[in-house]
Tab-separated table of C-alpha atoms in Angstrom:
chain	number	residue	atom	x	y	z
A	502	MET	CA	39.155	-41.842	42.079
A	503	THR	CA	36.461	-45.512	41.503
A	504	PRO	CA	35.384	-46.807	37.618
A	505	ILE	CA	32.025	-45.503	38.493
A	506	ARG	CA	32.692	-41.989	40.183
A	507	THR	CA	35.103	-41.998	36.016
A	508	LEU	CA	31.989	-42.785	34.872
A	509	ALA	CA	29.567	-40.179	36.391
A	510	GLY	CA	32.563	-37.772	35.632
A	511	ALA	CA	32.477	-38.091	31.669
A	512	LEU	CA	28.264	-38.518	31.728
A	513	GLY	CA	28.636	-35.090	33.353
A	514	VAL	CA	31.057	-33.417	31.039
A	515	LEU	CA	29.060	-35.046	27.934
A	516	LEU	CA	26.006	-33.390	29.216
A	517	LEU	CA	26.989	-30.225	29.392
A	518	ALA	CA	28.438	-30.527	25.859
A	519	GLY	CA	24.831	-30.890	25.272
A	520	ALA	CA	25.158	-34.420	23.946
A	521	VAL	CA	22.830	-37.403	24.629
A	522	PRO	CA	25.510	-40.769	25.333
A	523	ALA	CA	23.524	-43.143	24.416
A	524	TRP	CA	25.579	-45.776	25.124
A	525	ALA	CA	25.052	-44.811	28.789
A	526	ASN	CA	21.208	-45.803	28.376
A	527	HIS	CA	21.051	-48.956	28.262
A	528	ARG	CA	18.746	-50.388	30.420
A	529	PRO	CA	19.550	-53.201	33.207
A	530	ASN	CA	17.245	-55.566	31.397
A	531	ASN	CA	19.584	-55.367	28.680
A	532	GLU	CA	16.885	-53.432	26.341
A	533	ALA	CA	17.905	-50.710	23.807
A	534	LEU	CA	15.070	-47.834	23.128
A	535	ILE	CA	13.650	-46.720	19.709
A	536	GLY	CA	11.492	-43.988	19.668
A	537	GLY	CA	9.905	-41.642	17.152
A	538	ALA	CA	6.592	-39.404	17.288
A	539	ILE	CA	4.678	-40.495	13.945
A	540	SER	CA	1.152	-39.172	12.601
A	541	GLN	CA	-1.651	-41.850	14.072
A	542	THR	CA	-4.398	-39.219	13.904
A	543	GLY	CA	-4.410	-36.130	11.978
A	544	ARG	CA	-4.249	-35.490	7.951
A	545	TYR	CA	-1.173	-37.321	7.639
A	546	ALA	CA	-2.245	-40.408	10.040
A	547	GLU	CA	-2.777	-42.259	6.533
A	548	PRO	CA	0.480	-42.725	4.854
A	549	ALA	CA	2.094	-42.764	8.075
A	550	SER	CA	0.055	-45.831	9.343
A	551	ARG	CA	1.666	-47.923	7.236
A	552	GLN	CA	5.642	-47.039	8.202
A	553	VAL	CA	4.140	-47.773	11.271
A	554	ASN	CA	3.091	-51.315	10.301
A	555	SER	CA	6.817	-51.837	8.997
A	556	ILE	CA	8.017	-50.095	12.223
A	557	LYS	CA	6.491	-53.072	14.291
A	558	MET	CA	7.407	-55.234	12.298
A	559	TRP	CA	11.043	-54.672	11.735
A	560	VAL	CA	11.039	-54.489	15.534
A	561	ASP	CA	9.835	-58.679	15.925
A	562	GLU	CA	12.132	-59.580	13.760
A	563	VAL	CA	14.987	-57.674	15.176
A	564	ASN	CA	14.127	-59.199	18.476
A	565	ALA	CA	13.201	-62.553	16.821
A	566	ARG	CA	16.959	-62.595	15.835
A	567	GLY	CA	18.234	-61.948	19.053
A	568	GLY	CA	18.153	-58.375	19.097
A	569	LEU	CA	20.645	-55.256	18.075
A	570	LEU	CA	23.839	-56.515	19.201
A	571	GLY	CA	22.128	-58.674	22.170
A	572	HIS	CA	19.826	-55.826	22.811
A	573	LYS	CA	16.379	-56.793	23.277
A	574	VAL	CA	14.437	-53.407	21.184
A	575	ARG	CA	11.551	-52.034	22.955
A	576	LEU	CA	9.463	-49.333	20.673
A	577	ILE	CA	8.117	-46.111	21.583
A	578	LEU	CA	5.984	-44.537	18.969
A	579	LEU	CA	3.774	-41.481	19.739
A	580	ASP	CA	1.829	-39.524	17.805
A	581	ASP	CA	2.899	-36.018	16.370
A	582	LYS	CA	-1.816	-35.732	15.615
A	583	SER	CA	0.286	-35.114	12.007
A	584	ASP	CA	1.333	-31.213	13.878
A	585	THR	CA	4.168	-29.895	13.848
A	586	GLN	CA	4.587	-28.162	17.422
A	587	THR	CA	3.074	-31.561	18.921
A	588	SER	CA	6.234	-33.369	16.820
A	589	ILE	CA	8.597	-30.971	18.551
A	590	LYS	CA	8.059	-31.133	22.071
A	591	LEU	CA	7.307	-35.394	21.363
A	592	TYR	CA	10.931	-35.392	20.053
A	593	GLU	CA	12.517	-33.715	23.017
A	594	LYS	CA	10.632	-35.878	25.120
A	595	LEU	CA	12.433	-38.970	23.401
A	596	ILE	CA	15.540	-37.963	23.935
A	597	THR	CA	15.807	-36.305	26.732
A	598	GLU	CA	13.249	-37.949	29.013
A	599	ASP	CA	13.013	-41.162	27.726
A	600	LYS	CA	16.632	-41.293	26.780
A	601	VAL	CA	16.140	-42.753	23.510
A	602	ASP	CA	19.031	-44.914	21.670
A	603	LEU	CA	17.630	-44.510	18.421
A	604	ILE	CA	15.703	-42.591	16.865
A	605	LEU	CA	13.044	-42.628	14.119
A	606	GLY	CA	11.807	-40.200	11.518
A	607	PRO	CA	8.274	-38.383	11.606
A	608	TYR	CA	6.108	-38.514	8.763
A	609	SER	CA	5.936	-35.253	6.094
A	610	SER	CA	8.651	-33.009	4.783
A	611	GLY	CA	7.196	-30.357	7.044
A	612	ILE	CA	7.477	-32.021	10.035
A	613	THR	CA	10.702	-33.597	9.294
A	614	GLU	CA	11.895	-30.042	8.519
A	615	ALA	CA	10.786	-28.748	12.352
A	616	VAL	CA	12.267	-31.980	14.315
A	617	THR	CA	15.501	-32.379	12.631
A	618	ASN	CA	16.242	-29.179	14.203
A	619	VAL	CA	15.550	-30.506	17.532
A	620	THR	CA	17.643	-34.022	16.494
A	621	GLU	CA	20.775	-31.913	15.666
A	622	ARG	CA	20.708	-30.016	18.648
A	623	TYR	CA	20.806	-33.469	20.955
A	624	LYS	CA	22.979	-34.996	17.710
A	625	MET	CA	20.887	-37.626	17.110
A	626	PRO	CA	20.851	-39.237	13.672
A	627	PHE	CA	18.313	-40.673	11.913
A	628	VAL	CA	17.396	-41.395	8.196
A	629	ALA	CA	14.440	-40.026	7.125
A	630	TYR	CA	11.893	-42.374	5.402
A	631	GLY	CA	9.160	-39.201	5.597
A	632	ALA	CA	10.406	-36.850	3.724
A	633	ALA	CA	11.418	-35.967	0.395
A	634	SER	CA	11.855	-32.534	0.315
A	635	SER	CA	16.326	-31.515	-0.668
A	636	PRO	CA	16.242	-28.151	1.182
A	637	ILE	CA	15.968	-30.465	4.525
A	638	TRP	CA	19.601	-31.242	3.264
A	639	GLU	CA	20.674	-28.350	2.352
A	640	LYS	CA	21.485	-26.733	5.506
A	641	GLY	CA	24.346	-28.459	6.319
A	642	ARG	CA	22.977	-30.825	9.133
A	643	ARG	CA	25.186	-33.609	9.777
A	644	TYR	CA	22.580	-36.169	11.611
A	645	ILE	CA	19.885	-36.266	9.053
A	646	PHE	CA	19.807	-38.845	6.140
A	647	ASN	CA	17.951	-39.378	3.309
A	648	ILE	CA	16.756	-42.655	1.666
A	649	VAL	CA	14.106	-41.665	-0.270
A	650	ALA	CA	13.673	-40.149	-4.036
A	651	VAL	CA	13.375	-36.045	-3.782
A	652	ALA	CA	10.280	-33.709	-3.876
A	653	GLU	CA	11.195	-32.382	-7.465
A	654	ASP	CA	11.495	-35.687	-9.518
A	655	TYR	CA	7.412	-37.043	-8.208
A	656	GLN	CA	6.686	-35.200	-11.322
A	657	LYS	CA	8.967	-36.126	-13.606
A	658	GLY	CA	7.576	-39.548	-15.161
A	659	ALA	CA	3.484	-37.237	-15.582
A	660	VAL	CA	5.867	-34.863	-17.321
A	661	HIS	CA	7.796	-37.473	-19.754
A	662	LEU	CA	4.971	-38.690	-20.378
A	663	ALA	CA	2.881	-35.472	-21.146
A	664	LYS	CA	5.589	-34.441	-23.843
A	665	GLN	CA	4.757	-37.771	-25.204
A	666	ILE	CA	1.529	-37.154	-25.990
A	667	GLY	CA	2.243	-34.536	-27.139
A	668	VAL	CA	0.851	-31.420	-24.406
A	669	LYS	CA	2.465	-28.292	-24.810
A	670	LYS	CA	0.534	-26.271	-22.008
A	671	ALA	CA	-0.043	-27.205	-18.410
A	672	ALA	CA	-0.487	-26.156	-14.675
A	673	ILE	CA	1.027	-26.820	-11.668
A	674	ILE	CA	-1.197	-27.023	-8.828
A	675	GLY	CA	-0.430	-27.755	-4.625
A	676	GLU	CA	-0.760	-27.299	-1.015
A	677	ASP	CA	0.799	-24.747	0.244
A	678	SER	CA	3.632	-26.342	2.325
A	679	LEU	CA	6.983	-27.549	2.293
A	680	PHE	CA	6.574	-30.712	0.261
A	681	PRO	CA	4.035	-29.248	-2.505
A	682	ARG	CA	5.626	-26.567	-3.360
A	683	GLN	CA	9.107	-28.912	-4.065
A	684	ALA	CA	7.475	-31.495	-6.352
A	685	GLY	CA	5.821	-28.196	-7.877
A	686	LYS	CA	9.505	-26.721	-8.326
A	687	GLY	CA	10.210	-29.903	-9.962
A	688	ALA	CA	7.392	-30.160	-12.301
A	689	LYS	CA	8.066	-26.236	-13.234
A	690	ASP	CA	11.801	-27.535	-13.986
A	691	TRP	CA	11.314	-30.488	-16.021
A	692	ALA	CA	8.352	-29.066	-18.047
A	693	LYS	CA	10.785	-26.353	-19.027
A	694	GLN	CA	13.323	-29.040	-20.273
A	695	LEU	CA	11.165	-30.673	-22.285
A	696	GLY	CA	9.428	-27.775	-24.130
A	697	ILE	CA	5.792	-27.784	-21.688
A	698	GLU	CA	4.376	-24.615	-21.491
A	699	ILE	CA	2.821	-23.546	-17.546
A	700	VAL	CA	0.213	-20.955	-17.753
A	701	ILE	CA	-1.206	-21.739	-14.291
A	702	GLU	CA	0.953	-22.235	-11.380
A	703	GLU	CA	-1.145	-22.107	-7.864
A	704	ASN	CA	-0.520	-23.113	-4.658
A	705	TYR	CA	-3.658	-23.102	-2.661
A	706	PRO	CA	-4.283	-22.755	1.164
A	707	LEU	CA	-4.132	-26.697	3.399
A	708	LYS	CA	-7.600	-28.201	4.094
A	709	GLN	CA	-8.845	-26.392	1.206
A	710	THR	CA	-11.464	-28.743	-0.369
A	711	ASP	CA	-13.225	-26.687	-3.026
A	712	PHE	CA	-11.347	-26.227	-6.624
A	713	THR	CA	-14.563	-25.497	-8.908
A	714	ALA	CA	-13.046	-22.333	-9.171
A	715	LEU	CA	-9.333	-23.151	-9.701
A	716	LEU	CA	-10.177	-25.976	-12.056
A	717	GLN	CA	-11.875	-23.983	-14.537
A	718	LYS	CA	-9.475	-21.058	-13.928
A	719	ILE	CA	-7.079	-24.303	-15.178
A	720	LYS	CA	-9.436	-24.718	-18.100
A	721	ALA	CA	-9.639	-21.592	-19.218
A	722	ALA	CA	-6.204	-20.649	-19.723
A	723	GLY	CA	-6.175	-23.490	-21.989
A	724	ALA	CA	-3.966	-26.239	-20.423
A	725	GLU	CA	-4.281	-29.821	-21.737
A	726	ALA	CA	-2.255	-31.006	-18.220
A	727	VAL	CA	-2.643	-31.103	-14.065
A	728	PHE	CA	0.591	-31.649	-12.334
A	729	SER	CA	-0.831	-31.755	-8.780
A	730	ASN	CA	1.276	-31.303	-5.699
A	731	SER	CA	-1.550	-32.741	-3.619
A	732	TYR	CA	-2.087	-35.373	-0.894
A	733	PHE	CA	-5.272	-37.577	-0.582
A	734	ALA	CA	-7.897	-35.324	0.271
A	735	ASP	CA	-7.205	-32.767	-2.288
A	736	SER	CA	-6.697	-35.334	-5.178
A	737	ALA	CA	-9.490	-36.795	-4.242
A	738	ALA	CA	-11.671	-33.268	-4.573
A	739	GLN	CA	-10.074	-32.818	-7.162
A	740	LEU	CA	-11.301	-35.820	-9.358
A	741	ARG	CA	-14.875	-35.715	-8.144
A	742	GLN	CA	-15.596	-31.950	-9.085
A	743	MET	CA	-13.639	-32.537	-11.987
A	744	HIS	CA	-15.766	-35.116	-12.691
A	745	GLU	CA	-19.130	-33.405	-11.800
A	746	GLN	CA	-18.141	-30.259	-14.221
A	747	ASN	CA	-17.404	-33.173	-16.984
A	748	MET	CA	-13.862	-31.301	-16.972
A	749	ASN	CA	-11.161	-33.067	-18.811
A	750	PHE	CA	-7.637	-33.276	-19.254
A	751	LYS	CA	-5.409	-35.277	-21.188
A	752	LEU	CA	-3.248	-36.025	-18.435
A	753	TYR	CA	-4.309	-36.067	-14.437
A	754	CYS	CA	-0.916	-36.644	-12.627
A	755	SER	CA	-0.740	-36.493	-8.204
A	756	THR	CA	1.696	-36.748	-6.120
A	757	ILE	CA	0.456	-39.276	-2.797
A	758	GLY	CA	-3.321	-39.825	-3.444
A	759	PRO	CA	-3.347	-42.400	-5.875
A	760	ALA	CA	0.345	-44.453	-4.411
A	761	LEU	CA	-2.093	-45.111	-1.452
A	762	PRO	CA	-4.113	-48.557	-1.543
A	763	ASN	CA	-7.156	-47.076	-0.870
A	764	PHE	CA	-7.433	-44.691	-3.309
A	765	PRO	CA	-9.229	-46.771	-6.218
A	766	GLU	CA	-11.063	-48.725	-3.538
A	767	GLN	CA	-13.115	-45.020	-2.625
A	768	LEU	CA	-13.126	-43.164	-5.814
A	769	GLY	CA	-14.077	-46.755	-8.492
A	770	ALA	CA	-14.239	-45.034	-11.759
A	771	THR	CA	-13.447	-41.793	-11.322
A	772	ALA	CA	-9.514	-42.642	-10.055
A	773	GLU	CA	-8.936	-44.734	-13.761
A	774	TYR	CA	-6.299	-43.088	-16.117
A	775	VAL	CA	-4.804	-41.278	-13.228
A	776	LEU	CA	-0.951	-40.868	-13.135
A	777	GLY	CA	0.691	-41.393	-9.518
A	778	PHE	CA	4.297	-41.599	-8.192
A	779	SER	CA	5.540	-44.054	-6.402
A	780	GLN	CA	8.557	-44.803	-5.179
A	781	TRP	CA	8.506	-48.293	-4.179
A	782	GLU	CA	6.227	-50.874	-5.770
A	783	PRO	CA	5.457	-54.664	-4.056
A	784	LEU	CA	7.223	-55.526	-7.844
A	785	PRO	CA	10.363	-58.387	-6.891
A	786	LYS	CA	10.421	-59.654	-10.351
A	787	ILE	CA	10.769	-56.293	-11.915
A	788	LEU	CA	12.769	-54.195	-9.224
A	789	LYS	CA	14.115	-57.198	-7.821
A	790	HIS	CA	15.896	-55.541	-4.619
A	791	PRO	CA	17.093	-58.349	-1.976
A	792	GLY	CA	14.635	-59.643	0.140
A	793	MET	CA	12.068	-58.123	-1.519
A	794	GLU	CA	9.773	-61.506	-1.976
A	795	GLU	CA	10.178	-62.280	1.712
A	796	TYR	CA	9.586	-59.385	2.602
A	797	ILE	CA	6.339	-58.407	0.888
A	798	ALA	CA	4.961	-61.878	2.041
A	799	ASN	CA	5.688	-61.408	5.737
A	800	TYR	CA	3.731	-58.151	5.705
A	801	GLU	CA	0.711	-59.224	3.140
A	802	LYS	CA	0.695	-61.957	6.661
A	803	ARG	CA	0.745	-60.086	9.268
A	804	PHE	CA	-1.449	-57.034	8.070
A	805	GLY	CA	-3.438	-58.461	5.472
A	806	GLU	CA	-2.470	-56.291	2.278
A	807	LYS	CA	0.228	-56.062	0.238
A	808	PRO	CA	3.293	-52.794	1.600
A	809	ASN	CA	2.650	-50.018	-0.505
A	810	TYR	CA	5.569	-47.508	-0.958
A	811	HIS	CA	5.240	-45.947	2.643
A	812	ALA	CA	5.579	-49.102	4.416
A	813	GLY	CA	8.726	-50.371	2.204
A	814	THR	CA	10.510	-46.805	2.668
A	815	ALA	CA	10.312	-47.542	6.395
A	816	TYR	CA	11.481	-51.011	6.409
A	817	GLY	CA	14.872	-50.265	4.621
A	818	ALA	CA	15.386	-46.950	6.448
A	819	LEU	CA	15.789	-49.359	9.100
A	820	GLN	CA	17.882	-52.395	7.508
A	821	VAL	CA	20.430	-49.657	6.918
A	822	THR	CA	19.458	-48.283	10.359
A	823	GLU	CA	20.782	-52.000	11.518
A	824	ALA	CA	23.339	-52.289	9.370
A	825	ALA	CA	24.795	-49.174	10.606
A	826	VAL	CA	24.207	-50.068	14.833
A	827	LYS	CA	26.854	-52.873	13.840
A	828	LYS	CA	29.228	-51.135	12.035
A	829	ALA	CA	29.641	-48.717	14.839
A	830	GLY	CA	29.447	-51.701	17.036
A	831	GLY	CA	27.335	-49.772	20.130
A	832	PHE	CA	24.586	-46.660	19.494
A	833	ASP	CA	27.100	-43.791	20.455
A	834	SER	CA	25.230	-41.276	18.249
A	835	GLU	CA	28.714	-40.150	16.443
A	836	LYS	CA	29.884	-43.379	15.701
A	837	LEU	CA	26.139	-44.039	14.181
A	838	ARG	CA	26.199	-41.052	12.566
A	839	GLU	CA	29.414	-41.952	11.006
A	840	ALA	CA	27.895	-45.317	9.775
A	841	LEU	CA	24.988	-43.605	8.469
A	842	ALA	CA	27.247	-41.352	5.852
A	843	THR	CA	29.657	-44.357	4.794
A	844	ILE	CA	27.570	-47.029	4.435
A	845	GLU	CA	26.373	-48.810	1.628
A	846	VAL	CA	23.417	-51.161	2.249
A	847	GLN	CA	21.395	-53.209	-0.492
A	848	THR	CA	17.527	-52.799	0.987
A	849	VAL	CA	14.026	-53.955	0.480
A	850	PHE	CA	13.824	-50.194	-0.865
A	851	GLY	CA	16.780	-50.429	-2.784
A	852	ARG	CA	20.151	-49.341	-2.645
A	853	TYR	CA	21.237	-46.510	0.174
A	854	LYS	CA	24.375	-45.084	-0.018
A	855	VAL	CA	24.583	-40.917	0.842
A	856	ASP	CA	26.335	-37.953	-0.341
A	857	ALA	CA	28.044	-35.083	1.370
A	858	LYS	CA	24.780	-33.816	2.065
A	859	GLY	CA	23.588	-36.849	3.510
A	860	MET	CA	20.961	-37.694	0.095
A	861	ASN	CA	20.706	-40.874	-1.537
A	862	ALA	CA	20.224	-41.570	-5.221
A	863	HIS	CA	16.868	-43.291	-4.718
A	864	GLU	CA	14.788	-43.316	-8.233
A	865	GLY	CA	11.114	-43.535	-8.489
A	866	ILE	CA	8.683	-44.988	-10.263
A	867	THR	CA	5.147	-43.447	-11.976
A	868	PHE	CA	2.399	-45.794	-12.362
A	869	GLN	CA	-1.242	-45.370	-14.085
A	870	VAL	CA	-4.804	-46.697	-12.019
A	871	LEU	CA	-6.098	-48.631	-14.511
A	872	ARG	CA	-9.052	-51.432	-14.307
A	873	GLY	CA	-8.641	-50.241	-10.102
A	874	GLN	CA	-4.928	-51.299	-9.859
A	875	ARG	CA	-1.748	-49.232	-10.073
A	876	ARG	CA	0.217	-50.420	-12.763
A	877	VAL	CA	4.233	-49.119	-13.501
A	878	VAL	CA	4.204	-46.590	-16.673
A	879	TRP	CA	7.503	-45.116	-16.186
A	880	PRO	CA	10.552	-45.270	-16.480
A	881	GLU	CA	10.654	-47.268	-19.526
A	882	LYS	CA	12.660	-50.430	-18.012
A	883	TRP	CA	9.879	-50.875	-14.861
A	884	ALA	CA	7.029	-50.402	-17.327
A	885	GLU	CA	4.122	-53.123	-16.165
A	886	THR	CA	1.874	-51.972	-19.557
A	887	LYS	CA	2.252	-48.175	-21.371
A	888	ALA	CA	0.391	-45.569	-20.220
A	889	GLU	CA	-3.760	-45.586	-21.520
A	890	LEU	CA	-3.419	-41.705	-22.646
A	891	PRO	CA	-4.386	-39.321	-23.400
A	892	MET	CA	-7.321	-39.675	-20.526
A	893	PRO	CA	-10.808	-40.886	-21.962
A	894	GLU	CA	-13.168	-37.930	-21.696
A	895	TRP	CA	-15.616	-38.596	-18.503
A	896	SER	CA	-18.351	-39.624	-21.285
A	897	LYS	CA	-17.038	-42.650	-22.751
A	898	ARG	CA	-15.300	-44.093	-19.231
């Protein structure tokens, strides 16, 4: 049998076994394909767009360095339109038709949870930079690796700050989807540990825009603080309606919206004193992760603004992927999986070293919007300033 026939026979055996041998897919022009479906339109487009920025930047930088193990990296980025079923179909296409060598993660826990069923079936490993819900890693999956802090810790700092200012009763609200539910579960657990009573706990339907009745219900229950597990649109609507009704709370924290750069720009004074969670901030002198200053400068030069945490997570995940490819010595999916499971890497986003479930022990940050800027207020070791709480009444701002 000739060497070519031997190779063809081996490929056939692997394909029958359901595996996609990435090493076999190298193109005649010596390219390596990296692909993903990320929300470029729809409700997740805003946070996902900043991850796209970092992905494009990393690809250009890798190619400027000579590529991955000498292969020029070619990027395929598809738009899942923030829709789970669309994303599933696109990942099937990327793996079976485009035959990518490396897979990028989607944005949001809900979409990642669904897509992971596809990537597990084809044994394609990846570092998930857009998903924080720990149940994704509770199902014995072998090819998905986490880099960010888990959803259950998004309200950890806000609950501790509420305790510091004497809050005794609080409300937990959030969109009825995977990530907000997990963030709410974490907030409830932290509140219980710190002795704060949860008087309202409610998940609202996706795309809800009128929160008047819910806010009145929260106020009537005697809540002094609101832990809102919300995305940009719903947290902005809640704050505007609190302002319109002159409804005051000692503390309001939202999980996703305030971390986006345009949150204070769009809400103006209404965003002041709001707490938010960040996986990472462009503060190299405080966080001291290697390479941060160069990454931030390059991102700002290319995109005209500093990277936020969504951008930082994607870039850090790709640094991990690059290190894993080098350790694996190629694009073989099993060797790459083994590298991602065992490697320890210091990235601009922080340390990556996963446990047996594929979970990384990343620690997040709580910030407060003060005079139009996000300022880190918790934990104390990274705080830029003290939190200004309780929030002033609307009439005194």
